[in-house]
């Protein structure tokens, strides 16, 4: 189950490994554009 109580609707909750492929883990949150495919 994907749970992220402080996240807004439409947010994507990533594992640390997936997030580190995009950005520095110390940042915590970043703005991205995404779509379902």
mmCIF file of C-alpha atoms in Angstrom:
data_model
loop_
_atom_site.group_PDB
_atom_site.id
_atom_site.type_symbol
_atom_site.label_atom_id
_atom_site.label_comp_id
_atom_site.label_asym_id
_atom_site.label_seq_id
_atom_site.Cartn_x
_atom_site.Cartn_y
_atom_site.Cartn_z
ATOM 1 C CA UNK A 1 0.000 0.000 0.000
ATOM 2 C CA UNK A 2 1.336 3.403 -0.989
ATOM 3 C CA UNK A 3 0.936 5.706 1.970
ATOM 4 C CA UNK A 4 2.193 9.242 2.317
ATOM 5 C CA UNK A 5 -0.070 11.187 4.694
ATOM 6 C CA UNK A 6 1.661 14.580 4.194
ATOM 7 C CA UNK A 7 1.691 14.232 0.385
ATOM 8 C CA UNK A 8 -0.895 16.031 -1.708
ATOM 9 C CA UNK A 9 -3.124 14.272 -4.202
ATOM 10 C CA UNK A 10 -1.195 13.307 -7.334
ATOM 11 C CA UNK A 11 2.137 13.120 -5.538
ATOM 12 C CA UNK A 12 4.459 10.204 -6.219
ATOM 13 C CA UNK A 13 6.025 8.458 -3.215
ATOM 14 C CA UNK A 14 9.356 6.862 -4.221
ATOM 15 C CA UNK A 15 11.664 4.438 -2.480
ATOM 16 C CA UNK A 16 15.039 5.886 -1.461
ATOM 17 C CA UNK A 17 16.725 3.982 -4.303
ATOM 18 C CA UNK A 18 14.319 5.345 -6.920
ATOM 19 C CA UNK A 19 14.526 8.907 -5.569
ATOM 20 C CA UNK A 20 18.335 8.856 -5.500
ATOM 21 C CA UNK A 21 18.295 8.065 -9.237
ATOM 22 C CA UNK A 22 16.539 11.419 -9.765
ATOM 23 C CA UNK A 23 17.931 13.691 -7.059
ATOM 24 C CA UNK A 24 19.925 13.939 -3.832
ATOM 25 C CA UNK A 25 18.137 12.201 -0.942
ATOM 26 C CA UNK A 26 18.935 15.140 1.357
ATOM 27 C CA UNK A 27 16.600 17.367 -0.695
ATOM 28 C CA UNK A 28 13.568 15.337 0.377
ATOM 29 C CA UNK A 29 10.998 16.566 -2.152
ATOM 30 C CA UNK A 30 11.238 17.841 -5.707
ATOM 31 C CA UNK A 31 8.744 19.026 -8.305
ATOM 32 C CA UNK A 32 8.371 16.742 -11.311
ATOM 33 C CA UNK A 33 5.951 16.259 -14.181
ATOM 34 C CA UNK A 34 4.672 12.752 -14.716
ATOM 35 C CA UNK A 35 1.963 10.902 -16.630
ATOM 36 C CA UNK A 36 0.457 7.433 -16.603
ATOM 37 C CA UNK A 37 1.528 5.343 -19.596
#
